[in-house]
């Protein structure tokens, strides 16, 4: 039972981060390959504040998120005005820089051997509450003015611009929201595993998140959450496939991109209306033929 | 004298970066997307070169040839598996991006599966470093520089002077019009992938010689990316110039502030550079086109 609790908690923490990536990649069409580095900033800042300065958690976590957002603003500033390739290239370089920095500042971060002694605060329930909260906020954002602008920017940047959308601003908002959410995921993670080291936050992690978002459906938050459960739950259940994990991911995603480019769920969302529709359809199927 | 030493070491390092950034820029030029599988392809070919040639006691040249051939073939296969259908369907360039990341994960996954997390070393191909008027130049640096320069010059000639190169340039300018003019677009794109793959293989071997062979060697591709951003995305001469500059800056940084902080400073330099001159040195298209 504890094993399942452990797996479920980790998946829920991933859900938080993937939801952040969804805002950036799924909605706005930008790719960050340094997203895990923002998670690292959240995790390390809050961890260091609590372990070294014995700051209370309700101050340390917001501090981690705020610092990540501030750094994200600096990284985003030159890139949001340029074509989307730049943000992925720049964030990739950013991820390498952060890893180097964490490895180097041994006195503060513990270097390559990692930061230890973080109190274990996150439980299954707090992870669940966080995930639900983040998903709710992001679905609200998706349906807000800015969310719709994000989708417009993704579909056609030039057309969005000519409709009067401030493209750099929208891109920056999406980027900062995703940074904040991912950094929060980092806090959850650090205070769950009680230990973080720089190798956890490489570009592979960021790439994995992008893949999860695409696997689930480009414009479907439901799909992203679902695919996080499937893709990060599957290797845990099938332990013997651990070594093949990366390859299975890759093959699955290549199949999806080649044959169902919109992803598992495409644009479909689990809204109350869609839910009612499914239930209604289910009833219709259950009714015996010839009654109507 | 010290500065001259930095410049010499920097150019040697930069010539490897130039191979990476040129291979990357070539694909960017033709298909207008950042090929993130390039790094993993370098690792894959470098390891194949090691196991096919170097581990059997063959010399440098067979190793390079084996790695370059592997790079070409794998890049060609990758184009077919990951990019062909997106190209035909003409869907959003976003998919190229995801495809290339996925392909990179696949290549790296295969390497990890085969070799584990072990480190490998290429055999010593070179003798002692040369000493010349107070400067120390290692033989490997000289040979790596000469081979890289030769390959890049040949590539420039092929792209500028041959029919194949002209076709490639027109395809990168406008795919649809090129196709209307009777150019086989698919074949041109395959040609670009073959060259890019060969460059990746070559760069992989050189990186393996300079450092060691390990499964995440491909993450050094980020140097190539930074070089192409500095040089101007998609511009081949820009990629080479950017790579040389990056090499010189990096060797200087490593000897002054240490190798640990060097990536941080190169990143900051790139960020400032993007703020000041986003087009890069050679200038390229920086806005999204319709």
Coordinates of C-alpha atoms in Angstrom, one line a residue:
Chain A
X1 CA 0.0 0.0 0.0
X2 CA 2.8 2.4 0.9
X3 CA 4.4 1.7 -2.5
X4 CA 1.2 2.8 -4.3
X5 CA 1.0 5.9 -2.1
X6 CA 4.5 6.7 -3.0
X7 CA 4.0 6.2 -6.8
X8 CA 0.7 8.2 -6.7
X9 CA 2.3 11.1 -4.8
X10 CA 5.2 11.2 -7.3
X11 CA 2.7 11.1 -10.2
X12 CA 0.7 13.9 -8.7
X13 CA 3.8 16.1 -8.3
X14 CA 4.6 15.4 -12.0
X15 CA 1.0 16.4 -12.8
X16 CA 1.7 19.8 -11.3
X17 CA 4.8 20.4 -13.4
X18 CA 3.2 19.0 -16.6
X19 CA 0.3 21.3 -16.1
X20 CA 2.8 24.2 -16.0
X21 CA 4.4 22.9 -19.2
X22 CA 0.9 22.6 -20.8
X23 CA 0.4 26.4 -20.5
X24 CA 3.6 27.0 -22.3
X25 CA 3.7 24.2 -24.9
X26 CA 0.2 23.0 -25.3
X27 CA -1.5 26.4 -25.3
X28 CA 1.1 28.8 -26.6
X29 CA 3.2 26.5 -28.7
X30 CA 6.5 27.4 -27.1
X31 CA 9.0 24.8 -26.0
X32 CA 11.2 25.1 -22.9
X33 CA 14.0 22.6 -22.6
X34 CA 15.1 24.3 -19.4
X35 CA 11.8 23.9 -17.6
X36 CA 13.3 21.4 -15.1
X37 CA 15.9 24.1 -14.2
X38 CA 13.0 26.3 -12.9
X39 CA 11.9 23.3 -10.9
X40 CA 15.4 23.1 -9.6
X41 CA 15.3 26.8 -8.6
X42 CA 12.0 26.3 -6.7
X43 CA 13.3 23.1 -5.0
X44 CA 16.7 24.5 -4.1
X45 CA 15.6 27.9 -3.0
X46 CA 12.9 26.6 -0.7
X47 CA 15.1 23.7 0.5
X48 CA 18.1 26.0 1.3
X49 CA 15.9 28.5 3.1
X50 CA 14.4 25.9 5.3
X51 CA 17.6 23.8 6.0
X52 CA 20.2 26.6 6.2
X53 CA 18.2 29.5 7.5
X54 CA 15.4 27.5 9.2
X55 CA 12.8 29.7 7.5
X56 CA 9.2 28.7 7.9
X57 CA 7.8 26.8 4.9
X58 CA 5.0 29.3 4.2
X59 CA 7.8 31.8 3.5
X60 CA 10.2 29.5 1.8
X61 CA 7.9 28.1 -0.8
X62 CA 6.7 31.4 -2.1
X63 CA 10.3 32.6 -2.1
X64 CA 11.3 29.7 -4.4
X65 CA 8.4 30.5 -6.7
X66 CA 9.1 34.2 -6.8
X67 CA 12.8 33.7 -7.5
X68 CA 12.1 31.3 -10.3
X69 CA 9.6 33.8 -11.8
X70 CA 12.2 36.6 -11.5
X71 CA 14.8 34.5 -13.3
X72 CA 12.3 33.4 -15.8
X73 CA 11.6 37.0 -16.6
X74 CA 15.3 37.6 -17.4
X75 CA 15.5 34.5 -19.5
X76 CA 12.3 35.4 -21.3
X77 CA 13.0 39.0 -21.9
X78 CA 15.2 38.7 -25.0
X79 CA 13.4 35.6 -26.4
X80 CA 9.7 36.4 -26.4
X81 CA 10.2 38.9 -29.3
X82 CA 11.9 36.4 -31.5
X83 CA 10.8 33.3 -33.3
X84 CA 9.8 30.4 -31.1
X85 CA 13.0 28.5 -31.7
X86 CA 15.0 30.9 -29.7
X87 CA 13.1 30.2 -26.4
X88 CA 13.9 26.5 -26.7
X89 CA 17.6 27.1 -27.5
X90 CA 18.0 29.7 -24.8
X91 CA 16.2 27.7 -22.1
X92 CA 18.4 24.7 -23.1
X93 CA 21.5 26.7 -22.4
X94 CA 19.9 28.0 -19.3
X95 CA 19.3 24.5 -18.0
X96 CA 23.0 23.7 -18.5
X97 CA 24.0 26.9 -16.8
X98 CA 21.8 26.2 -13.8
X99 CA 23.1 22.6 -13.5
X100 CA 26.7 23.9 -13.7
X101 CA 25.9 26.5 -11.0
X102 CA 24.3 24.0 -8.7
X103 CA 27.3 21.6 -9.1
X104 CA 29.7 24.4 -8.4
X105 CA 28.3 26.2 -5.4
X106 CA 29.0 23.3 -3.0
X107 CA 28.8 25.3 0.2
X108 CA 25.3 26.3 -0.4
X109 CA 23.8 23.5 -2.5
X110 CA 25.9 20.5 -1.6
X111 CA 27.2 20.4 -5.2
X112 CA 26.9 17.1 -7.1
X113 CA 26.2 15.1 -3.9
X114 CA 23.0 17.0 -3.5
X115 CA 21.1 19.0 -0.8
X116 CA 20.0 16.8 2.1
X117 CA 18.0 17.1 5.2
X118 CA 15.0 18.8 3.8
X119 CA 12.0 18.1 6.0
X120 CA 9.4 15.7 4.6
X121 CA 6.3 17.8 4.4
X122 CA 4.5 16.8 1.3
X123 CA 2.0 14.0 1.7
X124 CA -0.3 12.3 -0.7
X125 CA -3.1 14.6 0.3
X126 CA -1.2 17.9 0.0
X127 CA 0.1 16.7 -3.4
X128 CA -3.5 15.9 -4.4
X129 CA -4.8 19.2 -3.3
X130 CA -2.0 21.0 -5.1
X131 CA -2.6 19.1 -8.3
X132 CA -6.4 19.8 -8.2
X133 CA -5.8 23.4 -7.4
X134 CA -3.3 23.9 -10.2
X135 CA -5.4 22.1 -12.7
X136 CA -8.4 24.3 -11.7
X137 CA -6.4 27.5 -12.0
X138 CA -5.0 26.6 -15.3
X139 CA -8.4 25.6 -16.8
X140 CA -9.7 28.9 -15.6
X141 CA -6.7 30.6 -17.3
X142 CA -7.3 28.6 -20.5
X143 CA -10.9 30.0 -20.7
X144 CA -9.8 33.5 -19.8
X145 CA -9.0 36.3 -22.2
X146 CA -5.3 35.6 -22.0
X147 CA -5.8 31.9 -22.4
X148 CA -7.6 32.4 -25.7
X149 CA -4.9 34.8 -26.8
X150 CA -2.3 32.2 -26.1
X151 CA -4.1 29.7 -28.3
X152 CA -4.4 32.3 -31.0
X153 CA -0.6 33.0 -30.8
X154 CA 0.1 29.2 -31.1
X155 CA -2.2 28.8 -34.1
X156 CA -0.8 31.7 -36.1
X157 CA 1.4 34.3 -34.6
X158 CA 1.2 36.7 -37.5
X159 CA -2.6 36.6 -37.6
X160 CA -2.8 37.0 -33.8
X161 CA -0.6 40.1 -34.1
X162 CA -2.7 41.6 -36.8
X163 CA -5.8 41.1 -34.6
X164 CA -4.2 43.4 -32.1
X165 CA -2.8 40.8 -29.7
X166 CA 0.3 41.9 -27.9
X167 CA 2.3 38.7 -28.8
X168 CA 5.4 39.2 -26.7
X169 CA 3.3 40.1 -23.7
X170 CA 1.1 37.0 -24.1
X171 CA 4.2 34.8 -24.6
X172 CA 5.8 36.3 -21.5
X173 CA 2.6 35.7 -19.4
X174 CA 2.4 32.1 -20.5
X175 CA 6.1 31.6 -19.8
X176 CA 6.0 33.1 -16.4
X177 CA 2.8 31.2 -15.4
X178 CA 4.4 27.9 -16.4
X179 CA 7.6 28.8 -14.6
X180 CA 5.7 29.6 -11.4
X181 CA 3.7 26.3 -11.5
X182 CA 6.8 24.3 -12.3
X183 CA 8.8 25.9 -9.5
X184 CA 5.9 25.1 -7.1
X185 CA 6.2 21.5 -8.4
X186 CA 9.8 21.7 -7.5
X187 CA 9.0 22.8 -3.9
X188 CA 6.5 19.9 -3.6
X189 CA 9.2 17.5 -4.9
X190 CA 12.0 18.7 -2.7
X191 CA 9.8 18.5 0.4
X192 CA 8.6 15.0 -0.6
X193 CA 11.9 13.2 -1.4
X194 CA 13.8 15.3 1.3
X195 CA 16.8 15.3 -1.1
X196 CA 17.6 16.9 -4.4
X197 CA 20.7 16.8 -6.6
X198 CA 21.5 18.7 -9.9
X199 CA 21.3 15.6 -12.1
X200 CA 17.5 15.3 -11.5
X201 CA 16.9 18.5 -13.4
X202 CA 18.5 18.0 -16.8
X203 CA 17.0 18.7 -20.2
X204 CA 15.8 15.1 -20.4
X205 CA 13.2 15.9 -17.7
X206 CA 12.0 18.9 -19.6
X207 CA 11.8 16.9 -22.8
X208 CA 9.8 14.2 -21.0
X209 CA 7.3 16.8 -19.9
X210 CA 6.9 18.2 -23.4
X211 CA 6.4 14.6 -24.7
X212 CA 3.7 14.1 -22.0
X213 CA 1.8 17.2 -23.1
X214 CA 2.0 16.1 -26.7
X215 CA 1.0 12.6 -26.0
X216 CA -2.1 13.7 -24.3
X217 CA -3.3 16.1 -26.8
X218 CA -1.9 19.5 -28.0
X219 CA -4.7 21.6 -26.6
X220 CA -6.2 19.4 -23.9
X221 CA -5.4 19.8 -20.2
X222 CA -7.3 16.7 -19.5
X223 CA -5.1 14.9 -22.0
X224 CA -1.9 16.2 -20.4
X225 CA -3.0 15.0 -17.0
X226 CA -4.1 11.6 -18.3
X227 CA -0.9 11.1 -20.2
X228 CA 1.1 12.0 -17.1
X229 CA -0.7 9.3 -15.2
X230 CA -0.2 6.8 -18.1
X231 CA 3.4 7.6 -19.0
X232 CA 4.8 8.0 -15.5
X233 CA 2.6 5.3 -14.0
X234 CA 3.4 2.6 -16.6
X235 CA 7.1 2.2 -15.9
X236 CA 6.3 2.0 -12.2
X237 CA 3.8 -0.8 -12.7
X238 CA 6.0 -2.6 -15.2
X239 CA 9.2 -2.5 -13.3
X240 CA 11.0 -4.9 -15.6
X241 CA 10.7 -2.4 -18.4
X242 CA 12.7 0.2 -16.5
X243 CA 15.6 0.2 -18.9
X244 CA 13.4 0.5 -21.9
X245 CA 11.5 3.4 -20.5
X246 CA 13.0 6.1 -22.7
X247 CA 12.7 3.9 -25.8
X248 CA 9.0 3.0 -25.2
X249 CA 8.2 6.7 -24.6
X250 CA 9.9 7.6 -27.9
X251 CA 8.3 4.9 -29.9
X252 CA 4.8 5.7 -28.5
X253 CA 5.2 9.4 -29.3
X254 CA 6.6 8.9 -32.8
X255 CA 3.6 6.7 -33.5
X256 CA 1.2 9.3 -32.1
X257 CA 2.9 12.1 -34.1
X258 CA 2.9 10.1 -37.3
X259 CA -0.6 8.7 -37.1
X260 CA -2.6 10.9 -34.7
X261 CA -0.9 14.3 -34.7
X262 CA -3.4 15.9 -32.4
X263 CA -2.5 13.6 -29.6
X264 CA -4.7 11.1 -27.6
X265 CA -7.5 13.5 -26.8
X266 CA -6.8 16.3 -29.3
X267 CA -8.7 19.3 -28.2
X268 CA -11.2 17.5 -26.0
X269 CA -11.6 18.6 -22.4
X270 CA -13.4 17.0 -19.5
X271 CA -15.9 19.8 -18.9
X272 CA -19.3 19.3 -17.2
X273 CA -21.0 19.6 -20.6
X274 CA -18.8 17.0 -22.2
X275 CA -19.3 14.8 -19.2
X276 CA -23.1 15.0 -19.5
X277 CA -22.8 14.2 -23.1
X278 CA -20.8 11.0 -22.4
X279 CA -23.3 9.9 -19.8
X280 CA -26.2 10.6 -22.1
X281 CA -24.5 8.6 -24.9
X282 CA -23.9 5.8 -22.4
X283 CA -27.6 5.7 -21.5
X284 CA -28.6 5.6 -25.1
X285 CA -26.4 2.6 -25.7
X286 CA -27.8 0.8 -22.7
X287 CA -31.4 1.2 -23.9
X288 CA -32.5 -1.9 -25.7
X289 CA -33.1 -1.5 -29.4
X290 CA -36.6 -1.1 -30.8
X291 CA -37.9 0.8 -27.7
X292 CA -38.0 4.1 -29.5
Chain B
X1 CA 51.7 35.2 -25.5
X2 CA 49.1 34.0 -23.1
X3 CA 46.3 35.5 -25.2
X4 CA 47.7 33.9 -28.4
X5 CA 47.6 30.6 -26.5
X6 CA 44.0 31.1 -25.7
X7 CA 43.2 32.0 -29.3
X8 CA 44.9 28.9 -30.6
X9 CA 43.2 26.6 -28.1
X10 CA 39.9 28.4 -28.7
X11 CA 40.1 27.9 -32.4
X12 CA 40.8 24.2 -32.0
X13 CA 37.8 23.9 -29.7
X14 CA 35.7 26.2 -31.9
X15 CA 36.4 24.0 -35.0
X16 CA 34.6 21.1 -33.3
X17 CA 31.7 23.5 -32.3
X18 CA 31.6 24.7 -35.9
X19 CA 31.0 21.1 -37.0
X20 CA 28.1 20.8 -34.6
X21 CA 26.6 24.2 -35.3
X22 CA 26.9 23.8 -39.1
X23 CA 25.1 20.4 -39.0
X24 CA 22.4 21.9 -36.9
X25 CA 22.1 25.1 -39.0
X26 CA 21.8 23.1 -42.2
X27 CA 18.6 21.4 -41.0
X28 CA 17.4 24.6 -39.6
X29 CA 18.0 26.3 -42.9
X30 CA 16.1 23.7 -44.9
X31 CA 13.2 22.8 -42.7
X32 CA 13.1 25.8 -40.3
X33 CA 13.1 24.0 -37.1
X34 CA 15.7 23.3 -34.4
X35 CA 16.8 19.7 -34.7
X36 CA 17.2 18.5 -31.1
X37 CA 18.1 15.0 -32.1
X38 CA 21.4 16.3 -33.3
X39 CA 23.2 15.8 -30.0
X40 CA 22.0 12.3 -29.4
X41 CA 23.0 11.5 -33.0
X42 CA 26.5 12.6 -32.2
X43 CA 26.6 10.3 -29.2
X44 CA 25.2 7.4 -31.2
X45 CA 27.7 7.8 -34.1
X46 CA 30.6 8.3 -31.8
X47 CA 29.9 5.1 -30.0
X48 CA 29.4 3.2 -33.2
X49 CA 32.7 4.6 -34.4
X50 CA 34.3 3.4 -31.2
X51 CA 32.9 -0.2 -31.3
X52 CA 33.2 -0.7 -35.1
X53 CA 36.7 0.8 -35.6
X54 CA 38.6 2.1 -32.6
X55 CA 37.9 -0.8 -30.3
X56 CA 39.3 -3.1 -33.0
X57 CA 42.6 -1.2 -33.0
X58 CA 41.9 0.6 -36.3
X59 CA 43.2 4.1 -36.6
X60 CA 41.7 7.5 -36.6
X61 CA 40.5 7.6 -40.2
X62 CA 38.5 4.4 -40.2
X63 CA 36.9 5.5 -36.9
X64 CA 35.9 8.9 -38.4
X65 CA 34.6 7.2 -41.5
X66 CA 32.5 4.7 -39.5
X67 CA 31.1 7.4 -37.3
X68 CA 30.2 9.7 -40.2
X69 CA 28.6 6.9 -42.2
X70 CA 26.6 5.9 -39.2
X71 CA 25.5 9.5 -38.6
X72 CA 24.4 9.8 -42.2
X73 CA 22.4 6.5 -42.3
X74 CA 20.8 7.1 -38.9
X75 CA 19.9 10.7 -39.8
X76 CA 18.4 9.4 -43.0
X77 CA 16.4 6.8 -41.2
X78 CA 15.3 9.4 -38.6
X79 CA 14.1 11.7 -41.4
X80 CA 11.9 8.9 -42.7
X81 CA 10.6 7.9 -39.3
X82 CA 10.1 11.2 -37.6
X83 CA 9.8 14.0 -40.2
X84 CA 8.6 12.6 -43.5
X85 CA 4.9 12.4 -42.7
X86 CA 4.9 15.9 -41.0
X87 CA 6.5 17.3 -44.1
X88 CA 4.0 15.7 -46.5
X89 CA 1.0 16.7 -44.4
X90 CA 2.4 20.2 -44.1
X91 CA 1.2 20.5 -40.5
X92 CA 2.5 23.0 -37.9
X93 CA 6.3 23.2 -37.4
X94 CA 5.6 22.5 -33.8
X95 CA 5.5 18.8 -34.7
X96 CA 9.0 18.8 -36.1
X97 CA 10.1 20.0 -32.8
X98 CA 8.5 17.3 -30.8
X99 CA 9.5 14.7 -33.3
X100 CA 13.2 15.8 -33.0
X101 CA 13.1 15.7 -29.2
X102 CA 11.6 12.3 -29.3
X103 CA 14.1 11.1 -31.8
X104 CA 16.9 12.4 -29.6
X105 CA 15.4 10.5 -26.6
X106 CA 15.2 7.4 -28.7
X107 CA 18.9 7.6 -29.9
X108 CA 20.1 8.2 -26.4
X109 CA 17.9 5.5 -25.0
X110 CA 19.4 3.0 -27.4
X111 CA 23.0 4.1 -26.5
X112 CA 22.2 3.8 -22.7
X113 CA 20.7 0.4 -23.3
X114 CA 23.8 -0.9 -25.1
X115 CA 26.6 0.6 -23.1
X116 CA 25.0 1.4 -19.7
X117 CA 26.3 4.4 -17.9
X118 CA 30.0 3.4 -18.5
X119 CA 32.7 5.7 -19.8
X120 CA 34.8 4.8 -22.8
X121 CA 38.1 6.2 -24.0
X122 CA 39.2 6.4 -27.6
X123 CA 42.7 5.0 -27.9
X124 CA 45.5 7.6 -28.1
X125 CA 45.6 8.5 -31.8
X126 CA 48.2 11.3 -31.3
X127 CA 51.7 11.8 -30.0
X128 CA 53.1 14.5 -27.7
X129 CA 52.1 18.1 -28.0
X130 CA 54.3 20.4 -30.1
X131 CA 56.2 23.3 -28.5
X132 CA 56.7 26.3 -30.7
X133 CA 58.1 29.6 -29.5
X134 CA 56.6 29.3 -26.0
X135 CA 53.2 28.0 -27.3
X136 CA 52.0 24.5 -26.6
X137 CA 49.9 23.0 -29.4
X138 CA 48.6 19.5 -29.1
X139 CA 48.7 17.3 -32.2
X140 CA 45.1 16.4 -31.8
X141 CA 44.1 20.0 -31.9
X142 CA 46.0 20.5 -35.2
X143 CA 44.6 17.5 -36.8
X144 CA 41.0 18.2 -35.6
X145 CA 41.3 21.7 -36.9
X146 CA 42.6 20.6 -40.3
X147 CA 40.0 18.0 -40.8
X148 CA 37.2 20.3 -39.7
X149 CA 38.4 23.1 -41.9
X150 CA 38.7 20.8 -44.9
X151 CA 35.2 19.4 -44.4
X152 CA 33.6 22.8 -43.9
X153 CA 35.4 24.2 -47.0
X154 CA 34.2 21.2 -49.1
X155 CA 30.7 21.6 -47.7
X156 CA 30.7 25.3 -48.7
X157 CA 31.9 24.4 -52.2
X158 CA 29.2 21.7 -52.6
X159 CA 26.5 24.1 -51.4
X160 CA 27.6 27.0 -53.6
X161 CA 28.9 25.3 -56.8
X162 CA 27.1 22.0 -57.4
X163 CA 23.6 21.3 -58.8
X164 CA 22.8 19.4 -55.6
X165 CA 23.8 22.4 -53.5
X166 CA 21.8 24.8 -55.7
X167 CA 18.7 22.6 -55.3
X168 CA 19.2 22.5 -51.6
X169 CA 19.5 26.3 -51.4
X170 CA 16.3 26.8 -53.4
X171 CA 14.5 24.2 -51.3
X172 CA 15.5 26.1 -48.1
X173 CA 14.4 29.3 -49.7
X174 CA 10.9 28.2 -50.7
X175 CA 9.9 24.5 -50.7
X176 CA 6.8 24.8 -52.8
X177 CA 8.3 27.0 -55.6
X178 CA 11.4 24.7 -55.7
X179 CA 9.1 21.8 -56.2
X180 CA 7.3 23.5 -59.0
X181 CA 10.6 24.1 -60.7
X182 CA 11.1 20.4 -60.9
X183 CA 13.4 20.0 -57.9
X184 CA 13.0 16.8 -56.0
X185 CA 12.3 18.3 -52.6
X186 CA 12.4 15.0 -50.7
X187 CA 15.7 14.1 -52.2
X188 CA 17.2 17.5 -51.3
X189 CA 16.0 17.2 -47.7
X190 CA 17.5 13.7 -47.5
X191 CA 20.7 15.1 -48.8
X192 CA 20.7 17.8 -46.1
X193 CA 20.1 15.1 -43.4
X194 CA 22.9 12.9 -44.8
X195 CA 25.4 15.8 -44.6
X196 CA 24.1 16.9 -41.2
X197 CA 24.4 13.3 -39.9
X198 CA 27.9 13.0 -41.2
X199 CA 28.9 16.2 -39.5
X200 CA 27.3 15.0 -36.3
X201 CA 29.4 11.8 -36.5
X202 CA 32.6 13.7 -37.1
X203 CA 31.9 16.1 -34.3
X204 CA 31.0 13.1 -32.0
X205 CA 34.3 11.5 -32.6
X206 CA 36.2 14.7 -32.0
X207 CA 34.3 15.4 -28.8
X208 CA 35.0 11.8 -27.7
X209 CA 38.8 12.4 -28.4
X210 CA 38.8 15.7 -26.5
X211 CA 36.8 14.4 -23.5
X212 CA 35.6 10.8 -23.0
X213 CA 32.8 8.8 -24.5
X214 CA 29.7 8.7 -22.3
X215 CA 26.0 8.4 -23.0
X216 CA 25.2 12.0 -22.4
X217 CA 28.0 13.3 -24.5
X218 CA 25.3 14.7 -26.8
X219 CA 24.4 17.4 -24.3
X220 CA 27.5 19.2 -25.6
X221 CA 25.4 20.0 -28.6
X222 CA 24.2 23.0 -26.6
X223 CA 27.5 24.6 -27.5
X224 CA 26.6 24.2 -31.1
X225 CA 23.2 25.8 -30.4
X226 CA 24.7 28.7 -28.6
X227 CA 27.2 29.2 -31.5
X228 CA 24.4 29.3 -34.0
X229 CA 22.4 31.7 -32.0
X230 CA 25.4 34.0 -31.7
X231 CA 26.1 33.6 -35.4
X232 CA 22.5 34.0 -36.5
X233 CA 20.1 31.0 -36.7
X234 CA 20.2 29.2 -40.0
X235 CA 23.2 31.0 -41.4
X236 CA 26.1 28.6 -42.2
X237 CA 28.9 31.2 -42.2
X238 CA 27.4 32.7 -39.1
X239 CA 27.4 29.3 -37.4
X240 CA 31.2 28.9 -38.1
X241 CA 32.1 32.4 -36.9
X242 CA 29.9 32.0 -33.8
X243 CA 31.5 28.7 -33.0
X244 CA 35.0 30.1 -33.3
X245 CA 34.1 33.1 -31.1
X246 CA 32.5 30.7 -28.5
X247 CA 35.5 28.5 -28.5
X248 CA 37.9 31.4 -27.8
X249 CA 35.6 32.9 -25.2
X250 CA 35.2 29.5 -23.5
X251 CA 38.9 28.6 -23.4
X252 CA 39.6 32.1 -21.9
X253 CA 36.9 31.7 -19.3
X254 CA 38.0 28.2 -18.4
X255 CA 41.6 29.4 -17.8
X256 CA 40.5 32.5 -15.9
X257 CA 37.5 31.5 -13.8
X258 CA 37.5 27.7 -14.0
X259 CA 35.5 25.2 -16.0
X260 CA 32.7 25.0 -13.4
X261 CA 31.4 28.5 -14.0
X262 CA 32.2 28.7 -17.7
X263 CA 28.7 27.5 -18.9
X264 CA 27.1 30.1 -16.7
X265 CA 29.1 32.9 -18.2
X266 CA 28.7 31.6 -21.8
X267 CA 24.9 31.5 -21.2
X268 CA 24.9 35.1 -19.8
X269 CA 27.0 36.2 -22.8
X270 CA 24.4 34.7 -25.2
X271 CA 21.6 36.3 -23.3
X272 CA 23.2 39.7 -23.5
X273 CA 24.0 39.1 -27.1
X274 CA 20.4 38.3 -27.9
X275 CA 19.3 41.5 -26.2
X276 CA 21.7 43.7 -28.1
X277 CA 21.8 42.0 -31.5
X278 CA 19.1 39.3 -31.8
X279 CA 19.8 38.7 -35.5
X280 CA 23.2 37.3 -34.6
X281 CA 26.5 38.2 -36.4
X282 CA 25.5 37.1 -39.8
X283 CA 21.9 38.2 -39.5
X284 CA 19.0 35.9 -40.1
X285 CA 15.2 35.8 -40.0
X286 CA 14.2 36.2 -36.4
X287 CA 10.5 36.6 -36.7
X288 CA 8.0 33.9 -37.3
X289 CA 6.9 33.9 -40.9
X290 CA 3.4 33.1 -42.1

